[in-house]
Structure formats: structure tokens, C-alpha cells
Coordinates of C-alpha atoms and ligand atoms in Angstrom, one line a residue:
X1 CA -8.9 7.9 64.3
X2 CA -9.1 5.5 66.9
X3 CA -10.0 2.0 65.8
X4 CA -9.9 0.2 69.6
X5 CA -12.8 0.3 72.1
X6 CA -13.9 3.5 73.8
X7 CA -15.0 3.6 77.4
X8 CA -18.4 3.3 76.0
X9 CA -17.7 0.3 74.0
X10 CA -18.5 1.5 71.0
X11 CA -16.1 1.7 67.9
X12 CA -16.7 4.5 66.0
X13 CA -20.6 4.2 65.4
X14 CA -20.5 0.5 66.4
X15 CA -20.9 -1.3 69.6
X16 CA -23.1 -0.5 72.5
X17 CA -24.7 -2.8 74.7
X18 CA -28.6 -3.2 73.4
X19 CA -29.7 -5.8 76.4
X20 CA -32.9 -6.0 78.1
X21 CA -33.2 -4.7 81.0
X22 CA -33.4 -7.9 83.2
X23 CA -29.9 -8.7 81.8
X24 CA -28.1 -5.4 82.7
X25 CA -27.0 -6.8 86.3
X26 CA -24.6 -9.4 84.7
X27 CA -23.2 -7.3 82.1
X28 CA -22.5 -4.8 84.3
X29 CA -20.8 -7.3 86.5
X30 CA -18.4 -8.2 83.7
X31 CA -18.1 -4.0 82.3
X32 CA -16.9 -3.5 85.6
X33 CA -14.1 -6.1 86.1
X34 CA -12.9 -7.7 83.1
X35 CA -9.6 -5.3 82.8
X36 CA -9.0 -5.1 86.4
X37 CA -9.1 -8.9 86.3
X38 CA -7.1 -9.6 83.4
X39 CA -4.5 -7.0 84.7
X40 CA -3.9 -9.1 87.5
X41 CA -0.8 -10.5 87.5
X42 CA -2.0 -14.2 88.9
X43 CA -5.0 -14.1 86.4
X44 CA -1.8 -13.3 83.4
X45 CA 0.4 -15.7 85.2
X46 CA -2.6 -18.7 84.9
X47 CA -3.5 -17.5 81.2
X48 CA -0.4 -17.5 79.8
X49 CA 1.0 -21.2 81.7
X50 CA -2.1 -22.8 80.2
X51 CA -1.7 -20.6 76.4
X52 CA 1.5 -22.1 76.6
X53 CA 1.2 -25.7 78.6
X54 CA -2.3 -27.0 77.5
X55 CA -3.0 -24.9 74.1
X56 CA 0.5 -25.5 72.3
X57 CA 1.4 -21.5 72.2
X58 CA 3.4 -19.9 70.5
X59 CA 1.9 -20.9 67.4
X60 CA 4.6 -21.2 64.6
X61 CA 4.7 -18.0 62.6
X62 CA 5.5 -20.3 58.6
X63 CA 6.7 -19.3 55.5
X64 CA 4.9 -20.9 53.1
X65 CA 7.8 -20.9 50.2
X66 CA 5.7 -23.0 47.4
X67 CA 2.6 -20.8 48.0
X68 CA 4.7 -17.4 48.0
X69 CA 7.4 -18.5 44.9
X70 CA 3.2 -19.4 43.1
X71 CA 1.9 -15.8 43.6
X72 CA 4.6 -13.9 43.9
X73 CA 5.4 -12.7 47.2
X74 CA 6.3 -13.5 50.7
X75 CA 3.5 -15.1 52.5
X76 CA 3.8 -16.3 56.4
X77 CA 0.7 -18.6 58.1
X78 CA 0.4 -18.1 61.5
X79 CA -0.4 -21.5 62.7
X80 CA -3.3 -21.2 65.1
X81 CA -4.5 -24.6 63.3
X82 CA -1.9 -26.4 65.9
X83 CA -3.8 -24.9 68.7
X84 CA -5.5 -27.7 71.0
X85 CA -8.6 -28.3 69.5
X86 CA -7.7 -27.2 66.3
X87 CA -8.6 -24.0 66.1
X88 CA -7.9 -20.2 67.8
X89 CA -11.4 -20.5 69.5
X90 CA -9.7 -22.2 72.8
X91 CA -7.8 -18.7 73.2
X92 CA -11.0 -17.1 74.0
X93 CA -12.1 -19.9 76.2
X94 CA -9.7 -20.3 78.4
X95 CA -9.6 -16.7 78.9
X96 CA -12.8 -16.7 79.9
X97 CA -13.0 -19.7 81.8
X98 CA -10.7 -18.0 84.2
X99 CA -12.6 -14.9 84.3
X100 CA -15.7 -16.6 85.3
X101 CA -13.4 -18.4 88.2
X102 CA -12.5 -14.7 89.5
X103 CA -16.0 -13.5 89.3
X104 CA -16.9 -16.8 91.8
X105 CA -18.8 -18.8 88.7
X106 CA -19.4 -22.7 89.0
X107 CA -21.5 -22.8 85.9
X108 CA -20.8 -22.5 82.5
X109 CA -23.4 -21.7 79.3
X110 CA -22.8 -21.0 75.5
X111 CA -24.2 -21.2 72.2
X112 CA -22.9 -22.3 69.3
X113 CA -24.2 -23.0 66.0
X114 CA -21.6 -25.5 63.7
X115 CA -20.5 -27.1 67.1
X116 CA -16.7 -25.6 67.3
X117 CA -17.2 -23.0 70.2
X118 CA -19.0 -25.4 72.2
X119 CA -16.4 -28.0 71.9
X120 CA -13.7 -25.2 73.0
X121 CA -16.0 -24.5 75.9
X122 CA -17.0 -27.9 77.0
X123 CA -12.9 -28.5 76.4
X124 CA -12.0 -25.6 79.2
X125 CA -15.3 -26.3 81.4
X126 CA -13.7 -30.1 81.5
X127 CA -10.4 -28.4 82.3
X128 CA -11.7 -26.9 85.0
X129 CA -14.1 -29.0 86.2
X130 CA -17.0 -26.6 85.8
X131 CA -20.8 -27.7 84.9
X132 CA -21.1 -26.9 81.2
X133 CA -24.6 -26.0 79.1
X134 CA -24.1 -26.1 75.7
X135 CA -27.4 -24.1 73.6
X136 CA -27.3 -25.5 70.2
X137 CA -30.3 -25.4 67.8
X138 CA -32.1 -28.4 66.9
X139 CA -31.3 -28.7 63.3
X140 CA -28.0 -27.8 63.7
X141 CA -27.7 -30.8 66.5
X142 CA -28.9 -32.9 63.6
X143 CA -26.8 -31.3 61.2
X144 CA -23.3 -31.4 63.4
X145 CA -23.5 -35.1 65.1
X146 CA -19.2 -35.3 65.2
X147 CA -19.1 -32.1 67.3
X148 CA -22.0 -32.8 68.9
X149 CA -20.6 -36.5 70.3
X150 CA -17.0 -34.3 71.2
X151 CA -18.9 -32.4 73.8
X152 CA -20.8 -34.9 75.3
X153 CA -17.4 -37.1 75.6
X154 CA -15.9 -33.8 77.4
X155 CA -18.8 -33.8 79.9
X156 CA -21.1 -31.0 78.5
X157 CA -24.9 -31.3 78.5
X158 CA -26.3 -30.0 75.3
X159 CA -29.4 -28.3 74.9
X160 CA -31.4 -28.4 71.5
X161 CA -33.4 -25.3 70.8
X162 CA -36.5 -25.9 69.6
X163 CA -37.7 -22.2 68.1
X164 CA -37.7 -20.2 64.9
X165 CA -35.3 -22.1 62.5
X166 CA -33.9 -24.0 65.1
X167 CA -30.2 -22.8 64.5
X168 CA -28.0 -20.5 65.9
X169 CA -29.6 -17.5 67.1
X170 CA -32.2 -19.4 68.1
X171 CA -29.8 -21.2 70.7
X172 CA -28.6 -17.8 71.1
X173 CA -32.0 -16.7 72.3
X174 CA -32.2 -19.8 74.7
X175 CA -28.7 -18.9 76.0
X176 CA -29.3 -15.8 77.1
X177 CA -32.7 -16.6 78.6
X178 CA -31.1 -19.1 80.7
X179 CA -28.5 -16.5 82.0
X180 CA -31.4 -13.7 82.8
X181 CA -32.6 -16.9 85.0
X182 CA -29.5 -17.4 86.7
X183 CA -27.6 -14.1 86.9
X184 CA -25.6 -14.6 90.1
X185 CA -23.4 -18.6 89.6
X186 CA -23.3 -18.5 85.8
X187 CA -20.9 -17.0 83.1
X188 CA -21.9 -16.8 79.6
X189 CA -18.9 -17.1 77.4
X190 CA -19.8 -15.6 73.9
X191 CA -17.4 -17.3 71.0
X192 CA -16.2 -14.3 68.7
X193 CA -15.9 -10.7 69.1
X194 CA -19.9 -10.3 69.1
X195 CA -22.2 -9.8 71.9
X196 CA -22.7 -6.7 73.9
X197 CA -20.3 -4.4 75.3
X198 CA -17.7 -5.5 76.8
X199 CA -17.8 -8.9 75.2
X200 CA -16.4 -7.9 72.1
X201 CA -13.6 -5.9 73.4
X202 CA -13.1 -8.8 76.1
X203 CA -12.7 -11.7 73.4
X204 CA -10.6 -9.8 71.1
X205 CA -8.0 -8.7 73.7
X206 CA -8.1 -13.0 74.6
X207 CA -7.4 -13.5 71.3
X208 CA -4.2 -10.4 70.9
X209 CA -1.7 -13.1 71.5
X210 CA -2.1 -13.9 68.2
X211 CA -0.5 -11.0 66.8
X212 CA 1.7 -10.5 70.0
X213 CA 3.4 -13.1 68.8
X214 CA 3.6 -12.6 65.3
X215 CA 5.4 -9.3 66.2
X216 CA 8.2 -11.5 68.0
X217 CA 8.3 -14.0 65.5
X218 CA 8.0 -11.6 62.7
X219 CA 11.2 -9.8 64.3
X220 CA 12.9 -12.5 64.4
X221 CA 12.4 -13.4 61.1
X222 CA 12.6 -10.7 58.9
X223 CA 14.3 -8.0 61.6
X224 CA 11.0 -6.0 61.9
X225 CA 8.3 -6.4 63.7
X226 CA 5.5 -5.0 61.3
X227 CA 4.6 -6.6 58.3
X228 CA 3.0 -5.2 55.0
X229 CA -0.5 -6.8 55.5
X230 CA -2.7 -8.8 58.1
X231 CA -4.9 -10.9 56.6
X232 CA -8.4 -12.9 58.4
X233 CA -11.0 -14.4 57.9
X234 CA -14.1 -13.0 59.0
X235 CA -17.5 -14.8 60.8
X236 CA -18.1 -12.6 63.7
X237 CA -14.7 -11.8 63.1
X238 CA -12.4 -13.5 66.8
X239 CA -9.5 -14.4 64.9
X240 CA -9.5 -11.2 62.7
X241 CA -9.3 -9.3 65.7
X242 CA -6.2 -10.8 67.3
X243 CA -4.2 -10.9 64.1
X244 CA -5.0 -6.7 63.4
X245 CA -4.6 -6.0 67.4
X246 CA -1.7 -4.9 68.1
X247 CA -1.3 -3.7 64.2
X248 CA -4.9 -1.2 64.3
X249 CA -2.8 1.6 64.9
X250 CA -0.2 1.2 63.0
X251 CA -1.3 2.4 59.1
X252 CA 1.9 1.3 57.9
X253 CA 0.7 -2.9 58.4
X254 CA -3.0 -2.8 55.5
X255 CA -5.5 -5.1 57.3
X256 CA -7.8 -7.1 54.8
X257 CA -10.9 -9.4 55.8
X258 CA -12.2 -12.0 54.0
X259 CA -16.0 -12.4 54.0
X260 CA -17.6 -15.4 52.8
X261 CA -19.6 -14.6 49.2
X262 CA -21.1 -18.0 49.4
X263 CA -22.7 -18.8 45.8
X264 CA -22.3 -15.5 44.9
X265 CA -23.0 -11.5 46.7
X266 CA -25.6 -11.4 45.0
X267 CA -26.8 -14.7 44.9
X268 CA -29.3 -14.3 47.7
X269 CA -26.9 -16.9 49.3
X270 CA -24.0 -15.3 51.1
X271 CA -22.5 -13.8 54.4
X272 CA -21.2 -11.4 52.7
X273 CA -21.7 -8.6 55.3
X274 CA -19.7 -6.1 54.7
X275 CA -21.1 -5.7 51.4
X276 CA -24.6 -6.4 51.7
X277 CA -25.3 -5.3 55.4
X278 CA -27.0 -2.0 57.1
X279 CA -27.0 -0.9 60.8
X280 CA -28.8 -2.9 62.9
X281 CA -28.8 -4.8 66.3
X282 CA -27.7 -8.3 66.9
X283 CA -26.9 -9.7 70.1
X284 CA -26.7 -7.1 72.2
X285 CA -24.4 -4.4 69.8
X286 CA -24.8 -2.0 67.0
X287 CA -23.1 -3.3 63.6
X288 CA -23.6 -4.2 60.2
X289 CA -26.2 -7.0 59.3
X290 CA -27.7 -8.5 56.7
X291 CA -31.0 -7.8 56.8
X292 CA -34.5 -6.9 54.6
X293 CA -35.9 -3.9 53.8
X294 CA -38.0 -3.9 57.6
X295 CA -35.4 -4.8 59.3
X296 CA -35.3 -8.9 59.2
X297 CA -32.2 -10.5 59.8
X298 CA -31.7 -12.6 56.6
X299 CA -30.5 -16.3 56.9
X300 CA -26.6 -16.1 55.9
X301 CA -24.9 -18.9 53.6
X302 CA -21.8 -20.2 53.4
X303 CA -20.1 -23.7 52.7
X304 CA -18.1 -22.7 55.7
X305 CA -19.8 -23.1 59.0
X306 CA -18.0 -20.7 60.8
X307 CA -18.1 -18.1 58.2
X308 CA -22.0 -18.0 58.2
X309 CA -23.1 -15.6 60.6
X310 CA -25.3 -12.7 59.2
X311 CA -23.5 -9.9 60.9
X312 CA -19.7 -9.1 62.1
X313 CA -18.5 -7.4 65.2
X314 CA -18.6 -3.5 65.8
X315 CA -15.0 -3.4 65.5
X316 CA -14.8 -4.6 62.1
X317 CA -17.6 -2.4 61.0
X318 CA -15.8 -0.1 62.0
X319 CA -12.9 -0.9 60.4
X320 CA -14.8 -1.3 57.0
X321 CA -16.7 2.1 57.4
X322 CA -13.4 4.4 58.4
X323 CA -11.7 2.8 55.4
X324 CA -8.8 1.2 57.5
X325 CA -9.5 -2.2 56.6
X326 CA -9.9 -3.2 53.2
X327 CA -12.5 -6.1 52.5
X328 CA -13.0 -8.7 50.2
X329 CA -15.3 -11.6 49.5
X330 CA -14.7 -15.2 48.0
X331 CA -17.1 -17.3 47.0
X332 CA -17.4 -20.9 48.1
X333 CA -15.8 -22.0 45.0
X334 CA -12.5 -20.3 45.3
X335 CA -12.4 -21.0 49.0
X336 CA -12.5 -24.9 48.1
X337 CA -10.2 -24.3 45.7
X338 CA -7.5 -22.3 47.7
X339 CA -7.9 -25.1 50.2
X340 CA -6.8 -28.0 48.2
X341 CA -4.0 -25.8 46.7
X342 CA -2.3 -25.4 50.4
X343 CA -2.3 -28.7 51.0
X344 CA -0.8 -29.4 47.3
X345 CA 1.7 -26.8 48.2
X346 CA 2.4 -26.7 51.6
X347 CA 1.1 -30.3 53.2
X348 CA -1.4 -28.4 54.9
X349 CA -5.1 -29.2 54.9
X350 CA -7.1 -25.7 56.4
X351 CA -10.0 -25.4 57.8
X352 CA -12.7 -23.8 54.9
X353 CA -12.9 -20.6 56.5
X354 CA -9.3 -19.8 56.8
X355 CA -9.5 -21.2 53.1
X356 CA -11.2 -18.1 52.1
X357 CA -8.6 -16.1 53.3
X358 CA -6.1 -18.2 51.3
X359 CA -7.8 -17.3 47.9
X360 CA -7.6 -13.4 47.8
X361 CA -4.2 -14.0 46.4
X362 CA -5.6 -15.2 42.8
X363 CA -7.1 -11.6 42.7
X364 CA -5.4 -9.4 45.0
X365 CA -2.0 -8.8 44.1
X366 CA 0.9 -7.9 46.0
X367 CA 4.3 -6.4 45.3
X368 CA 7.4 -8.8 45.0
X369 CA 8.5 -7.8 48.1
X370 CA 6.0 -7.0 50.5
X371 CA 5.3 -9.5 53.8
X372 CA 1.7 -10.8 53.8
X373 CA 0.7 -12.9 57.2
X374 CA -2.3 -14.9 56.8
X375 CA -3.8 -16.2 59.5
X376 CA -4.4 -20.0 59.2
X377 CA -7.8 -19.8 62.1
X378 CA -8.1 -23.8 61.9
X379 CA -7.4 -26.9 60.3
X380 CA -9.3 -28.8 58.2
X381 CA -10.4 -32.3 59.9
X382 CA -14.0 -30.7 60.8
X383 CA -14.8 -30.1 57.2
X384 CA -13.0 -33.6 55.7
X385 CA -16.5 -35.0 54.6
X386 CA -17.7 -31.5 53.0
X387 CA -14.4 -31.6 51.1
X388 CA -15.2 -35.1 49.9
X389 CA -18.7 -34.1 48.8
X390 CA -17.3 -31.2 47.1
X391 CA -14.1 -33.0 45.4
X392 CA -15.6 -36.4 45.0
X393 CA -12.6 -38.0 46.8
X394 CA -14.4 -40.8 47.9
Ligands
PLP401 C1 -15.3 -20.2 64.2 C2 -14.2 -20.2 63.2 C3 -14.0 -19.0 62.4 C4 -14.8 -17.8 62.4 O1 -14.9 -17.2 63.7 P1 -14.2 -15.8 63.9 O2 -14.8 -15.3 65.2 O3 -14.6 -14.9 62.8 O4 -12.8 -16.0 64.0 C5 -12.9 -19.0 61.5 N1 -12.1 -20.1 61.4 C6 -12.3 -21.2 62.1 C7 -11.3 -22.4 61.9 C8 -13.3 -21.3 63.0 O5 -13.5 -22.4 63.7

């Protein structure tokens, strides 16, 4: 079984690139030179000086010795909450920020729905002195005013999309029109391993370094380079994707994601996609959604606003239908929960989705001796004010 890309760009049954017609030119563009550009050595040279100068990589590879001696076993973070920003989302920015420079682009668009992947591309777009056009719906613009402010400080304009339920696929929508408008100076950068083909292949191999580097660090640590599991959160599924990379063949290292249940699978308010979703089409690729009986994409739910997306990318649908990854939901509850234990613990306050990825271990058990690395995707100072609300700290 092979659980990368194939030449297609499909994984498995999953993938594709569903586009209209008047977009093919500029996806083509990108199909046809987003691994001969990354393979250049200058573009590798200019990625990794700025993973390492300006983002804060390598990201420290921690064992958390309070968490693991509480459930058990050995447990290692990998510490993408210290990248700049404060999350792994700038990984796939800068990547692509540099792409769009070797493809001759001078303007920049994105959606975004909670605000975080427009911040990490107005951040790279300031970086690089590029025009920026952030498509955000109009409720979520309401609902997201802290992120909102960040990229206007960094120099982005923000557009509010005023469709259907004015949130994130409706920016999407707008996004993607404004691209079909301006095929030939612009660059779309999609945030998480969504999107046609080759977008999801593209942000995941951005995002690799993650486990590149837990190989090294996990060599250095424990004299071996694999571990016993790989464990993610999962909203389109960007920082899932660089922790199983360079683990997907290798059966020994299990790979678990962590959906978000919300109030509850069945609770009619979740993002539970694994579990609840059916074959469909969303932005541009063939995956699992959540959608009605004709074909509707439902509205997802979760506390976490990275978390609440309605589908996943192909490569973790695939990974859920060949059995190779193993997936779990958590409810909003014991995500909270998990949260305020690490920073009891550890002296560590996590972003809510990687939170959900922290509570599997009240249910899922592991042996005394097995290596468990979790990735930690963010920290928590976006989500201070829903933790408040929640814990009534103020
Ligand atoms: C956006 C975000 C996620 C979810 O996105 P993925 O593409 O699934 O990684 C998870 N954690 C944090 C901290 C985020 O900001």
C-alpha cells in the first residue's frame, strides 16, 4: 500500500483536482513546478535559513515527565507551539511564499476562517514585502476581531465575504473567484493539506520538517529514530501530515488522529469526519465530508476553531479507509480538560486543538514502554478568553 501521493494526486480513492474549468491554467501552473522548485537547491537553501532564522526551527522534541509518570508511558511534545506565530501554520507559509516568488507572483490571496492562516500569511507576505488579500467571512470577521487587528497591523487588506453563512467557505468561494480573475501575478496559498491536487501534497511536504526533525531528535534521544506512535490533531489535517510523513511507510511507528467530537458524534454538533463523513467534493479534492443525505455539506462544530472544518484532506481519508491510521474523537469537554491538565503538569498552556490530541491518553492506553510523540500544533494565547468562559477564571 502506498499511503503518499501518486502522480495523479490522488491517495488511494482520495484526491483529484475537481476545479472549474476557468481555474485549470493556474493549477496546472503549480502541478507542473512545485517539485522542480522545491528541489532546487537555492529555493531549499532560502527555506530552510528562514525555518531556522525567522521561524525558531528546530522545534524542541520534550519529554513531558509529569504527563508520562500520570498515564503511564513515555510521552514526547514536539514543540511547534514555539514556532513564530505560534503555531506550525508559518511552515506552510513560508514555503509557499517562496514558491509564489519562483513562479514570478507579486500578489498574495488566502482564506481563512478563525483568523490563524491569514495571520501566517499576512506574517510571510509582510516578510516579503508582497501585497496580501486576506478572504474572511463576515461573521467570522465579527467573530475573530484579535486576529483580525494582527493582520491589518502586518499590512494585509482583509476582505469580508458577504454570501451564504458568511464563514469560511464562503471566503473560500470569494478566494478562489478572485484568483480565476487574476490567474497570471497572483498565488493562492491554501492553509492545510486541502485544496486540489497538488496543494495537498505541496503543504504537507512544507510541513515534513516536522517529523524530519523528530527523527533526529528522537535519535538522539532514545537511540532510534522511529517511535511507537505519532499522534495529531486533525482540521484539514497540515500538522497531522508533517508529523506521519516521513513515518507513512514505516508500519512499525501507529499513526492516530484526533478528530474533534464537539458536544458529542452524534450530537448533530461535531467535526467528527472520520466518523460521520461520505465521499464527496470540497475544494477542489475527493474526501470524506460531512454531509446530508443529498449531498449538503453540514455546518461542522467544534470549541476549537481550527478543528471545525467539515471535511479532512485525501491523504487522511485515506489513511482512515486502508486502516493505517487509527482515529479517534474527543469531545469538547475532554479537550478542555486535557488542556488545563498540561499546563498543571508541564507549565504549558496548548492551543485547544492540539488539546484534543492531549486527551486520547485518558482512554487509549499504551504499554509502559512504548514512545508516544504528540504533536503540540500551537499554543494556547488565541483561545485565553474561550478558556476563561469555559473555566470561569475571571
Ligand atoms: C489551524 C490549526 C490546526 C488545524 O489545522 P491542521 O491543518 O489540521 O493542522 C491545529 N492546531 C492549531 C494550533 C492550528 O492553528
Amino acid at each position: 500500500m502506498n499511503y503518499n501521493v501518486n502522480e495523479k494526486g490522488y491517495y488511494g480513492d482520495f484526491g483529484g483536482a475537481y476545479i472549474p474549468e476557468m481555474l485549470y491554467p493556474n493549477v496546472e501552473e503549480l502541478r507542473q513546478n512545485y517539485i522542480k522548485v522545491m528541489q532546487e537547491p537555492d529555493f531549499q537553501e532560502e527555506f530552510k535559513a528562514l525555518l531556522k532564522e525567522y521561524v525558531g526551527r528546530p522545534t524542541p522534541l520534550y519529554y513531558a515527565k509529569r504527563f508520562s509518570e500520570k498515564y503511564g508511558t513515555n510521552v514526547y511534545l514536539k514543540r511547534e507551539d514555539l514556532c513564530h506565530t505560534g503555531a506550525h501554520k508559518v511552515n506552510n507559509t513560508i514555503g509557499q511564499i517562496l514558491m509564489a516568488k519562483r513562479l514570478g507572483k507579486n500578489r498574495i490571496i488566502a482564506e481563512t476562517g478563525a483568523g490563524q492562516h491569514g495571520v501566517a500569511t499576512a506574517t510571510v507576505c509582510a516578510l516579503m514585502g508582497l501585497e496580501c488579500i486576506v478572504y474572511m467571512g463576515a461573521i467570522d470577521i465579527k467573530r475573530q476581531a484579535p486576529n483580525v487587528a494582527r493582520m491589518k497591523m502586518l499590512g494585509a487588506t482583509v476582505v469580508p465575504a458577504e454570501s451564504g453563512s458568511k464563514t469560511l467557505k464562503d471566503a473560500t468561494n470569494e478566494a478562489i473567484r478572485d484568483w480565476i480573475n487574476n490567474p497570471t501575478d497572483t498565488h493562492y496559498i491554501i492553509g492545510s493539506v486541502v485544496g486540489p491536487h497538488p496543494y495537498p501534497d505541496m503543504v504537507a511536504r512544507f510541513q515534513s520538517v516536522i517529523s524530519e526533525e523528530v527523527k533526529k531528535q528522537l535519535l538522539e534521544k532514545e537511540g532510534k529514530e522511529n517511535p511507537d506512535y505519532v499522534v495529531a490533531c486533525v482540521g484539514g489535517g497540515s500538522n497531522a501530515a508533517g508529523i506521519y510523513y516521513h513515518y507513512l511507510d514505516t508500519p512499525e511507528v501507529g499513526i492516530i488522529a484526533v478528530e474533534a467530537a464537539g458536544k458529542g458524534i452524534h450530537s448533530g454538533e461535531s467535526a467528527a469526519t472520520s466518523a460521520l463523513g461520505k465521499e464527496g467534493i470540497i475544494h477542489g479534492s475527493k474526501t470524506l465530508l460531512m454531509q446530508t443525505d443529498d449531498g449538503q455539506i453540514t455546518e461542522p462544530y467544534s470549541i476549537s476553531a481550527g478543528l471545525d472544518y467539515p471535511g479532512v484532506g485525501p491523504m487522511h481519508a485515506h489513511l482512515f479507509r486502508s486502516g493505517r491510521g487509527e482515529f479517534i474523537s474527543i469531545t469538547d469537554a475532554d479537550a478542555m480538560q486535557a488542556g488545563l491538565e498540561l499546563c498543571k503538569l508541564e507549565g504549558i498552556i496548548p492551543a485547544i486543538e492540539s488539546s484534543h490530541a492531549l486527551a486520547i491518553f485518558e482512554e487509549r492506553k499504551f504499554k509502559k514502554e512504548d514512545i508516544v510523540v504528540v504533536n503540540l500544533s500551537g499554543r494556547g494565547d488565541k483561545d485565553l478568553s474561550t478558556f476563561i468562559d469555559y473555566f470561569k477564571l475571571a
